[in-house]
mmCIF file of C-alpha atoms in Angstrom:
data_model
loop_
_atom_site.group_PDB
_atom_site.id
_atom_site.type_symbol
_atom_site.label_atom_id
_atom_site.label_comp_id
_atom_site.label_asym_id
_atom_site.label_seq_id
_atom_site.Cartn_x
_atom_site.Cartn_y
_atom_site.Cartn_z
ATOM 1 C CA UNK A 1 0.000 0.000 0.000
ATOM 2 C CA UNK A 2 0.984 3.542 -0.515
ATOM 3 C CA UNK A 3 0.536 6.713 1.617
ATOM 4 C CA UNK A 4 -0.517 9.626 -0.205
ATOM 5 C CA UNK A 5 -1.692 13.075 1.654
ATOM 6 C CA UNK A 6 -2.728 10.772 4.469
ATOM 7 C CA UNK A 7 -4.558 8.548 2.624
ATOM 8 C CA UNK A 8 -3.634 4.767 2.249
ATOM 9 C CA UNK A 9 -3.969 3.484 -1.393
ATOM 10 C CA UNK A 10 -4.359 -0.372 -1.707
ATOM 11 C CA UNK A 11 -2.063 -2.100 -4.387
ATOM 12 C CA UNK A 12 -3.911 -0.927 -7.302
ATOM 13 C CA UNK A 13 -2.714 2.384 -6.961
ATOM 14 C CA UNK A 14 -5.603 4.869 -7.459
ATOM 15 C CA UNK A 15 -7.791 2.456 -8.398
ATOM 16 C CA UNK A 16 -7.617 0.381 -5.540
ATOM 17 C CA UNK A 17 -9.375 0.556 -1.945
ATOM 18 C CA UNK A 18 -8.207 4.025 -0.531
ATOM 19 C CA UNK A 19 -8.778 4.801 3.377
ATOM 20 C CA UNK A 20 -8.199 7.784 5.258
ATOM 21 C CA UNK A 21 -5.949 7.044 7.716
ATOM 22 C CA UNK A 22 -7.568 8.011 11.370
ATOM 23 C CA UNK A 23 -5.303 9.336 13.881
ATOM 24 C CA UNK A 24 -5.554 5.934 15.744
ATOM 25 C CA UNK A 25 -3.460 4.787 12.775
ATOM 26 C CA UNK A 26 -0.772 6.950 13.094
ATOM 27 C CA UNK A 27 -0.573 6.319 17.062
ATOM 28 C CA UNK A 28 -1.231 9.863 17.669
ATOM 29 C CA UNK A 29 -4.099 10.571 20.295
ATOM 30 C CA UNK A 30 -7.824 10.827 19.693
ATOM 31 C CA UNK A 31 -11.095 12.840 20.279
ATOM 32 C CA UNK A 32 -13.939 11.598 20.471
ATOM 33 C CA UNK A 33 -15.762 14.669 18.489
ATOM 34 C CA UNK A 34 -18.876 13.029 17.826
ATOM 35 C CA UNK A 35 -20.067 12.920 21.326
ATOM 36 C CA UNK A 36 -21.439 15.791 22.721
ATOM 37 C CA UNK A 37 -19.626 18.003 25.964
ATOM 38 C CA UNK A 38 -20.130 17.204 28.899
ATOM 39 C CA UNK A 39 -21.863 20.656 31.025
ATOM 40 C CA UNK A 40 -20.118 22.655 33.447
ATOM 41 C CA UNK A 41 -21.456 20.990 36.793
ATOM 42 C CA UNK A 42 -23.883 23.925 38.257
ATOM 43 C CA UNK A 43 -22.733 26.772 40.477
ATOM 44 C CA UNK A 44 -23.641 26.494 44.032
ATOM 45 C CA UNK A 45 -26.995 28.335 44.693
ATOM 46 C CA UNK A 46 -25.845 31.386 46.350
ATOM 47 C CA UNK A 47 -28.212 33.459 48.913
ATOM 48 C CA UNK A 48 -28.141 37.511 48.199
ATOM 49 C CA UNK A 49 -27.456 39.392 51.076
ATOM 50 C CA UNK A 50 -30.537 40.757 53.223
ATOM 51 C CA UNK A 51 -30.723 44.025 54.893
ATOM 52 C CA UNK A 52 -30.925 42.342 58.137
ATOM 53 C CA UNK A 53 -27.206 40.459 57.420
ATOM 54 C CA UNK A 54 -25.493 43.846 57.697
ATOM 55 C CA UNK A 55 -27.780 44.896 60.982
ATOM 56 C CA UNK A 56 -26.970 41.898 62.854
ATOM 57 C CA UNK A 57 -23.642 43.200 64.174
ATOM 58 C CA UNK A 58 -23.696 45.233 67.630
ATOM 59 C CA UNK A 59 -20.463 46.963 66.344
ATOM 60 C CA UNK A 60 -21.590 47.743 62.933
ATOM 61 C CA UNK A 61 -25.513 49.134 64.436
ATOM 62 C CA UNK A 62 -23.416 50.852 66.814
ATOM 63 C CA UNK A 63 -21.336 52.437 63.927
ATOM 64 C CA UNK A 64 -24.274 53.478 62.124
ATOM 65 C CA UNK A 65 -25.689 55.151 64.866
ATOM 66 C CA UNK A 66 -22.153 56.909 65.925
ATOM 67 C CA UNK A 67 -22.339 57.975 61.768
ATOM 68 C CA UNK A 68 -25.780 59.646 61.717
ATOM 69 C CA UNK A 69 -24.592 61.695 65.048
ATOM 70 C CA UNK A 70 -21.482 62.402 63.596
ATOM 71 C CA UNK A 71 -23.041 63.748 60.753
ATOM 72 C CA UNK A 72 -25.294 65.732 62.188
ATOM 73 C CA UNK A 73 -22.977 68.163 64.215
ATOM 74 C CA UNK A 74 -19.909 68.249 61.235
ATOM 75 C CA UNK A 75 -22.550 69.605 58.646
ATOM 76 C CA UNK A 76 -23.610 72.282 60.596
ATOM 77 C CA UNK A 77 -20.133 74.505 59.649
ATOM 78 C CA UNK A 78 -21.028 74.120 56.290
ATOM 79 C CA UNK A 79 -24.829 74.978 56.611
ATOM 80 C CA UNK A 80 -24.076 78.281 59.041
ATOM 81 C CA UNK A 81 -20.788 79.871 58.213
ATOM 82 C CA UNK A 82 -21.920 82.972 56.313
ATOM 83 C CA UNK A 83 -24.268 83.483 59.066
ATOM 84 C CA UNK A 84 -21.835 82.351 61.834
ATOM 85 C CA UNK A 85 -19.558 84.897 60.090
ATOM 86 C CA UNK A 86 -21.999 88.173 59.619
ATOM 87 C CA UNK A 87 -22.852 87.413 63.433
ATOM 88 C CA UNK A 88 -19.291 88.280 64.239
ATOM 89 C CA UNK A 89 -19.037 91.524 62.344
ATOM 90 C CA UNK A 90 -18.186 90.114 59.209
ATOM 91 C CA UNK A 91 -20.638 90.686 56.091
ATOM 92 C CA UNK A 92 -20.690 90.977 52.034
ATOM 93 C CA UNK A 93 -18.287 89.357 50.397
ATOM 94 C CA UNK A 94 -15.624 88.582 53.140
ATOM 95 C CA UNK A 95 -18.587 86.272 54.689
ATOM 96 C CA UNK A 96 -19.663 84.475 51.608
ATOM 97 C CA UNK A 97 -15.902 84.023 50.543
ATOM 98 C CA UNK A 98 -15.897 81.307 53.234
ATOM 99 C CA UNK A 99 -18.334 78.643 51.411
ATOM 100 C CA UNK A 100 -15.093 78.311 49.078
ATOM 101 C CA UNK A 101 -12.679 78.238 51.807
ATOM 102 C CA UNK A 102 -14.562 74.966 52.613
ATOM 103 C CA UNK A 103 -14.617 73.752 49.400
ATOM 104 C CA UNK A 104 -10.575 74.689 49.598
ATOM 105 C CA UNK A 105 -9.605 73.054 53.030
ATOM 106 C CA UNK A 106 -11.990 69.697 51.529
ATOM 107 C CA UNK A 107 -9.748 69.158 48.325
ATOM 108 C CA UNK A 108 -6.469 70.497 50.202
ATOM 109 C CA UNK A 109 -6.499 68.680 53.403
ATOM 110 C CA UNK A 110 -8.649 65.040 52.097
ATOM 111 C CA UNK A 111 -5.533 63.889 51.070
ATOM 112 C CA UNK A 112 -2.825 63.807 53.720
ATOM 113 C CA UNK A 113 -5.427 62.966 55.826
ATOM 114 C CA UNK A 114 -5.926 60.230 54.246
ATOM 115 C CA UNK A 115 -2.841 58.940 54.224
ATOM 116 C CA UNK A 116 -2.502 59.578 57.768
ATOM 117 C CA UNK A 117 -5.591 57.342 57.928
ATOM 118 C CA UNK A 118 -3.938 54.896 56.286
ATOM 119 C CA UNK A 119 -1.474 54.256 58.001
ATOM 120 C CA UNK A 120 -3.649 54.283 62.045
ATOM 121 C CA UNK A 121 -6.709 52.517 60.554
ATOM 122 C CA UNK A 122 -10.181 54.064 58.860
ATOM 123 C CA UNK A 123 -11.695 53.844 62.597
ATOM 124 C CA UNK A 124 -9.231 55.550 64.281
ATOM 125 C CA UNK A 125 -9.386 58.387 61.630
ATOM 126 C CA UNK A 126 -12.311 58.816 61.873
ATOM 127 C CA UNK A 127 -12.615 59.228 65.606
ATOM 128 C CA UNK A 128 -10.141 61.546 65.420
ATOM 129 C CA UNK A 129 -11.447 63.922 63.019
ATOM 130 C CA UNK A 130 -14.472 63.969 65.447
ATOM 131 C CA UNK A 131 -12.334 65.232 68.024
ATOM 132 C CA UNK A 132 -10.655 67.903 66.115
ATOM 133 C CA UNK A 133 -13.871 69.050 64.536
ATOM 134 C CA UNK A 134 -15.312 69.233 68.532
ATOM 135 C CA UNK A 135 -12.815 71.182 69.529
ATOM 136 C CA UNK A 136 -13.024 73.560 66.340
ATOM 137 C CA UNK A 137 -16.723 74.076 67.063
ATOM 138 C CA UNK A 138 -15.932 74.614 71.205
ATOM 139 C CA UNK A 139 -13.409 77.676 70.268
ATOM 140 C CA UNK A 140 -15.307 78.942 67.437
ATOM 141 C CA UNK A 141 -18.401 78.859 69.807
ATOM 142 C CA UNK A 142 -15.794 80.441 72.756
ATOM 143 C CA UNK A 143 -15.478 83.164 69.717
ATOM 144 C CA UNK A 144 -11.655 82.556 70.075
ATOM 145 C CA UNK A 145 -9.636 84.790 67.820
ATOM 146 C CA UNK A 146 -12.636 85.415 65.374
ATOM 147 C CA UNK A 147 -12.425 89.257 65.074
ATOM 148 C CA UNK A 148 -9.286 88.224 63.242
ATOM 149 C CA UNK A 149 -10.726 87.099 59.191
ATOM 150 C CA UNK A 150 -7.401 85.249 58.703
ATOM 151 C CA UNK A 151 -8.950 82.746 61.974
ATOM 152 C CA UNK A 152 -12.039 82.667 60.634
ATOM 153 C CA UNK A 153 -10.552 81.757 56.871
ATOM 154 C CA UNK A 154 -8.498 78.809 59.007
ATOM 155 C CA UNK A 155 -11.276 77.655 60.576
ATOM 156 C CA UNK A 156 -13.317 77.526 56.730
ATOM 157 C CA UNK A 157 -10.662 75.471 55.825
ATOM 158 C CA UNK A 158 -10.031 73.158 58.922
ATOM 159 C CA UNK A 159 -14.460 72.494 58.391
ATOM 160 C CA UNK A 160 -13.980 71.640 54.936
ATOM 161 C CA UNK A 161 -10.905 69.059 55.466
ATOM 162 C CA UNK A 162 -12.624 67.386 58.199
ATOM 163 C CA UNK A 163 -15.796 67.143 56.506
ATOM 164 C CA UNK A 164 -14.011 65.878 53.214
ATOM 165 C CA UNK A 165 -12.048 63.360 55.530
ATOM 166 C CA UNK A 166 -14.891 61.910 57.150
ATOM 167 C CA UNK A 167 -16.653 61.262 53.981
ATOM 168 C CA UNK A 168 -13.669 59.840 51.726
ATOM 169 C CA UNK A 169 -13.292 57.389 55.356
ATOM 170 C CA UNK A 170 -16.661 55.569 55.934
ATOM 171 C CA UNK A 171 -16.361 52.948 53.150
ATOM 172 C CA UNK A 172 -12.874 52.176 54.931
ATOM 173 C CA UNK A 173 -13.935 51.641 57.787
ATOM 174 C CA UNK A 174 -17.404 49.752 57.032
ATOM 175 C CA UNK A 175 -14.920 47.477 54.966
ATOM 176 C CA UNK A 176 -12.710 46.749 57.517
ATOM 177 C CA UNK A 177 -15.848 45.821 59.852
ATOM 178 C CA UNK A 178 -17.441 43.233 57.091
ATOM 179 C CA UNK A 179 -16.235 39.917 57.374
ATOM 180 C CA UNK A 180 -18.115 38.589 54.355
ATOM 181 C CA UNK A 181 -17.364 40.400 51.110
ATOM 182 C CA UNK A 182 -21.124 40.174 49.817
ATOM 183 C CA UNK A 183 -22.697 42.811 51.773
ATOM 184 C CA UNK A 184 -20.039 45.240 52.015
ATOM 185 C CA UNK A 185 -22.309 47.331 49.271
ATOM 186 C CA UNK A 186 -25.477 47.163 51.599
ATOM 187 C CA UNK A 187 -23.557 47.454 54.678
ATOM 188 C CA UNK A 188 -22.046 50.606 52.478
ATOM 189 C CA UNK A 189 -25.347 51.908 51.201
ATOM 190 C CA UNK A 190 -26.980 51.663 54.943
ATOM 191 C CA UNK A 191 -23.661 53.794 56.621
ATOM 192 C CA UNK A 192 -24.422 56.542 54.285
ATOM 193 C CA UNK A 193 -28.144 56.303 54.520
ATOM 194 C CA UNK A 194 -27.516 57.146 58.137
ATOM 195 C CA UNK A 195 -25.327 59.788 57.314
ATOM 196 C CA UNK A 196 -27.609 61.223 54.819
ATOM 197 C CA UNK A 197 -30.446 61.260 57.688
ATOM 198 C CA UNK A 198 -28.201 62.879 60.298
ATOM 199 C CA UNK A 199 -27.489 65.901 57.697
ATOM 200 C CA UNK A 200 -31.223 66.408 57.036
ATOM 201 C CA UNK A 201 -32.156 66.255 60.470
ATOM 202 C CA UNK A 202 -28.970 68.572 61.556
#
């Protein structure tokens, strides 16, 4: 017999019995293409988070709560500092000059802050941006060095940091309380829902 182009020609040449050689033939290995695949086995049935999975926690109700306070007094800069300002002798334009002072100290100070938070832990930040916003609103309530506009510009700016902080932190620190990946985005969604209530109701 001869081989041509894979084909296997019996003695009479081309008119003899010709067979395509199979792969079995050649010893090479074979697929069995005729049957049909196999399925992936199915997925394990997976339940979706619930609401009540992410308010099962003490610590993370407890944060939630400690959020919507939070939120309620470290708006209140932001809502009253023209006001707060024309109170204490300053009017026109030098008072409404402040709103961007906040929006200055938010995009200046946000990020060394949060590096700084980075490095102690979301949590820790975040308690201790509460502290330095207290004692912000204690001497701006004492009045302390507010006939002076340059005080009043660093305490604008000091607000709008601490309020930018405190926002860019609470998905940290929700993550870092979630043990189970799947409802870090309702655990997420519920933090700033409470966050969102404290600012209306402030």
């Amino acid at each position: 017999s001869v081989e041509r182009d894979g084909r296997e020609e019996g003695p009479g040449g081309r008119g003899g019995v010709v067979r395509n050689r199979t792969a079995s033939d050649k010893g090479l290995p074979t697929c069995d293409f005729d049957s049909a695949p196999h399925p992936p086995p199915p997925l394990a049935a997976t339940k979706a988070p619930s609401w009540g999975d992410v308010t099962q926690s003490k610590s993370l109700r407890l944060a939630y709560l400690g959020l919507m306070l939070a939120a309620f007094g470290i708006f209140l800069p932001i809502v009253f500092i023209v006001k707060f300002a024309e109170q204490h002798g300053w009017e026109g334009q030098e008072s409404s000059m402040l709103v961007s002072y906040l929006g200055i100290g938010g995009l200046a100070l946000r990020v060394p802050i949060s590096y700084l938070a980075d490095s102690v832990g979301p949590r820790v930040a975040i308690i201790g941006i509460l502290y330095a916003d207290g004692v912000l609103g204690v001497a701006a309530g004492k009045g302390f060095l507010l006939h002076l506009y340059p005080a009043l510009v660093l305490y604008s700016v000091c607000w709008g940091g601490l309020l930018g902080c405190f926002m860019t932190i609470i998905a940290p620190m929700i993550a870092a309380m979630i043990k189970i990946p799947a409802h870090m985005t309702r655990a997420t969604t519920l933090a700033f829902s409470f966050v969102g209530f404290g600012f209306m109701v402030g």
